[in-house]
mmCIF file of C-alpha atoms in Angstrom:
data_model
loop_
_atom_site.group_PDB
_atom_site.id
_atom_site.type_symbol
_atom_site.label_atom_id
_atom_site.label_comp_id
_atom_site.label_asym_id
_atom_site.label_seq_id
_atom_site.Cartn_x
_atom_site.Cartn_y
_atom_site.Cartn_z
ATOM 1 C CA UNK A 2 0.000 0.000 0.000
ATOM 2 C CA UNK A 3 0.990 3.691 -0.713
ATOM 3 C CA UNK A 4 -0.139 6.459 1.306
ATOM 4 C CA UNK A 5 -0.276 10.269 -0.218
ATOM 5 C CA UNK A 6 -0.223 13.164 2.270
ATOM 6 C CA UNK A 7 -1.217 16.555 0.834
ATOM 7 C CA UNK A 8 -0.468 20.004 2.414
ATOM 8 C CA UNK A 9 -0.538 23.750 1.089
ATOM 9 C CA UNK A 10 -3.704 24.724 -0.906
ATOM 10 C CA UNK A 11 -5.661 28.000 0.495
ATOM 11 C CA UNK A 12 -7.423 30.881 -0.623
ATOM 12 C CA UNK A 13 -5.320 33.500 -2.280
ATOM 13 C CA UNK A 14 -6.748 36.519 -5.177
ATOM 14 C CA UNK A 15 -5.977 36.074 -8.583
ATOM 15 C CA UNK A 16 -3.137 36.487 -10.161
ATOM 16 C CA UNK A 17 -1.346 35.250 -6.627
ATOM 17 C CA UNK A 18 0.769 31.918 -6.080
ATOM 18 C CA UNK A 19 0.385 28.901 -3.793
ATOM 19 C CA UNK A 20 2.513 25.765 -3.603
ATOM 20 C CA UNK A 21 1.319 22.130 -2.903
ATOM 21 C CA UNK A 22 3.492 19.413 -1.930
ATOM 22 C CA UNK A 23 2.461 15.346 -1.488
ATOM 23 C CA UNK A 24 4.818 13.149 0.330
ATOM 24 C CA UNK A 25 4.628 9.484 -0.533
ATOM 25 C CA UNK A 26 5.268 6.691 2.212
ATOM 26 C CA UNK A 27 4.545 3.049 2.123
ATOM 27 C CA UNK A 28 5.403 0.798 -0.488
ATOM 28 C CA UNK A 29 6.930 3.452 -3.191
ATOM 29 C CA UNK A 30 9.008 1.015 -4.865
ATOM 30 C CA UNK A 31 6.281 0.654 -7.100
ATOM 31 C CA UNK A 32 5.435 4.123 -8.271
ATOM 32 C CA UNK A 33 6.410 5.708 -11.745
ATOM 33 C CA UNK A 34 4.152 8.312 -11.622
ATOM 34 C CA UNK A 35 3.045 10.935 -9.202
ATOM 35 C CA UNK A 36 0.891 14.092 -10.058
ATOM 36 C CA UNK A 37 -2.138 16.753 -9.284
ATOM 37 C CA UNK A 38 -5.549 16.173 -10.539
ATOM 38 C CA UNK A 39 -8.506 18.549 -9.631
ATOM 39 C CA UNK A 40 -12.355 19.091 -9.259
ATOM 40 C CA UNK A 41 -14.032 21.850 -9.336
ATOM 41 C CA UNK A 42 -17.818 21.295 -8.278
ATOM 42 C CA UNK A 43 -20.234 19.568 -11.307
ATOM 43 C CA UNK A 44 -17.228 18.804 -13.290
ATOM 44 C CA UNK A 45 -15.408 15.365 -14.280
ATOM 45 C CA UNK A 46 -11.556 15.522 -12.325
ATOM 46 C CA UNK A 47 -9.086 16.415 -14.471
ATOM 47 C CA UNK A 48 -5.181 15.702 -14.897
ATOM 48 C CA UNK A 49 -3.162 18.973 -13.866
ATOM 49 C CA UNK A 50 0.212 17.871 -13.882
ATOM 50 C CA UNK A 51 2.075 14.819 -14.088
ATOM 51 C CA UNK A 52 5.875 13.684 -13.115
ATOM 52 C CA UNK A 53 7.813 10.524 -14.314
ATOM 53 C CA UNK A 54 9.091 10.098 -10.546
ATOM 54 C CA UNK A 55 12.382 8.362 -11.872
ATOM 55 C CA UNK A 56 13.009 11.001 -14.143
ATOM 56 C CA UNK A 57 12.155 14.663 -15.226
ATOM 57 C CA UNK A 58 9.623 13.612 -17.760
ATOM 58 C CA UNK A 59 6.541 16.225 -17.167
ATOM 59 C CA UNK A 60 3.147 16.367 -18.644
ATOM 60 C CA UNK A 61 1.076 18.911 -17.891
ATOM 61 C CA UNK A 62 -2.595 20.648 -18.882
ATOM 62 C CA UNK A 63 -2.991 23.249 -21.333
ATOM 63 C CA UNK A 64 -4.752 25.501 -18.716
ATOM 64 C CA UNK A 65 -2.000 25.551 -16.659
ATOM 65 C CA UNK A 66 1.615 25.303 -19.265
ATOM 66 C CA UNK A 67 3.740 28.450 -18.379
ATOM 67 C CA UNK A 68 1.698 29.039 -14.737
ATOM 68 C CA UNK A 69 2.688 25.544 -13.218
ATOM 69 C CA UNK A 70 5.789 23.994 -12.300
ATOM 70 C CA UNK A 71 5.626 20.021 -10.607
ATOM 71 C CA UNK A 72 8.593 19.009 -8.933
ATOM 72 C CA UNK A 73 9.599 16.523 -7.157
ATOM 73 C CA UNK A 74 12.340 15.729 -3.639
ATOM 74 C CA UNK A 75 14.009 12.271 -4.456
ATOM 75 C CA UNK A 76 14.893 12.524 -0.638
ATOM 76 C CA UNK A 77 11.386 11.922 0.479
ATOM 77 C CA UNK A 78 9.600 11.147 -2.618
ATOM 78 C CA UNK A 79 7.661 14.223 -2.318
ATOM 79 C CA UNK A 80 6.312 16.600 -5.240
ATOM 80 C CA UNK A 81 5.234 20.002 -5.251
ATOM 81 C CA UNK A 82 2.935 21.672 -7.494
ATOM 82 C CA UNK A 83 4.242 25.323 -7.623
ATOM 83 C CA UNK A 84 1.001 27.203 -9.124
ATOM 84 C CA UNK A 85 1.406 31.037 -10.164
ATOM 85 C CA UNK A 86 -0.489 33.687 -11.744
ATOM 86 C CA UNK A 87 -3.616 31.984 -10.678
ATOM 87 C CA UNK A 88 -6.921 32.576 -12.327
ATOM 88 C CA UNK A 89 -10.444 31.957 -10.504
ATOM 89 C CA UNK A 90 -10.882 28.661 -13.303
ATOM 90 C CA UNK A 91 -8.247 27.272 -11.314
ATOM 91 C CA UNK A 92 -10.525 27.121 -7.999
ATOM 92 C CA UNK A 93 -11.150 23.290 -7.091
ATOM 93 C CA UNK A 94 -9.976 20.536 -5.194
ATOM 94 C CA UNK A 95 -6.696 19.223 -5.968
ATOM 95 C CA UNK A 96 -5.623 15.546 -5.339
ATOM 96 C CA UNK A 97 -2.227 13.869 -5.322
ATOM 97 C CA UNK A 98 -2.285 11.067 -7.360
ATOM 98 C CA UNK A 99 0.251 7.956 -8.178
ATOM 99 C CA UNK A 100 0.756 5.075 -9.772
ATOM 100 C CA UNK A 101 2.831 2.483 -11.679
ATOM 101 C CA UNK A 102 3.599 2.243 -15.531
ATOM 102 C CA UNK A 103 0.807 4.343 -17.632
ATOM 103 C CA UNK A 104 0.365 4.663 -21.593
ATOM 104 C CA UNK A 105 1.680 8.401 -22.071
ATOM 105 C CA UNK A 106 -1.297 9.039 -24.126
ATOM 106 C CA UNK A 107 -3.673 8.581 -20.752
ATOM 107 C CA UNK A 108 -1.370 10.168 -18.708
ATOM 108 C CA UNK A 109 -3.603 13.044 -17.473
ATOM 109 C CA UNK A 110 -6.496 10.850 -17.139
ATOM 110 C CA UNK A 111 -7.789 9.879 -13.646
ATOM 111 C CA UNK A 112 -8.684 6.477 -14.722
ATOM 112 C CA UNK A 113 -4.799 4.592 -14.403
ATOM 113 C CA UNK A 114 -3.973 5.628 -11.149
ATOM 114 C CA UNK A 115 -3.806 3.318 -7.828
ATOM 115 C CA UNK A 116 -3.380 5.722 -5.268
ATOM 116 C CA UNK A 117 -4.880 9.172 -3.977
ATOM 117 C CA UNK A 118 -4.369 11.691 -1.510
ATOM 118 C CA UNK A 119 -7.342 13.337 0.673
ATOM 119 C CA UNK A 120 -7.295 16.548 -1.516
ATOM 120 C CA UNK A 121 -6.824 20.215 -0.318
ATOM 121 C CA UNK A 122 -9.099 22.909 -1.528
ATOM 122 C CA UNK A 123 -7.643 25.886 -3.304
ATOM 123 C CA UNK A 124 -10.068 28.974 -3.991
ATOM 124 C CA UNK A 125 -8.623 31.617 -6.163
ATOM 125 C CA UNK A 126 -11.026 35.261 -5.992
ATOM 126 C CA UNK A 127 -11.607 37.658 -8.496
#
């Protein structure tokens, strides 16, 4: 089993920056890929960004190319989602996510992977 704890999120006004980090403990032996999905209320949960965890392979969403950065701490397997210049589209919940080997073409869908976090709400204001 893998466990996924979340921190960071908030409320901030647009245009400002938060940073989200998930630290993965358990059996991590087995994950390639660690990321940030969100949901905003009455829509599906979609893929934000993406990291190949033994590698710097990144995938990320349209919405968010030039405004996000994932990294990740080999240390502690832990990733961060640095988010700036936020916009109020971005409000939702975002969720850690990982998992093992996924098709690169699915790898911003929810569907492939194993293991979530709890999710931490972030609320960007006009």
């Amino acid at each position: 089993q893998v466990q996924l704890v979340e921190s960071g999120g908030g409320s901030v006004q647009a245009g400002g920056s938060l940073r989200l980090s998930c630290r993965a403990s358990g059996y991590t032996y087995s994950l390639k890929y660690m990321g940030w999905f969100r949901q905003a209320p009455g829509k599906e949960r979609e893929g934000v960004a993406v990291r190949y965890t033994g590698g710097s392979n990144t995938y990320y969403a349209d919405s968010v190319k030039g405004r996000f950065t994932i990294s990740q701490d080999n240390n502690e397997l832990t990733v961060y989602l640095r988010m700036n210049s936020l916009k109020p589209e971005d409000t939702a919940m975002y969720y850690c996510a990982a998992g093992g080997w996924i098709t690169t073409t699915r790898i911003l869908l929810p569907d492939d992977y194993a293991y979530w976090g709890q999710g931490t709400q972030v609320t960007v204001s006009s």
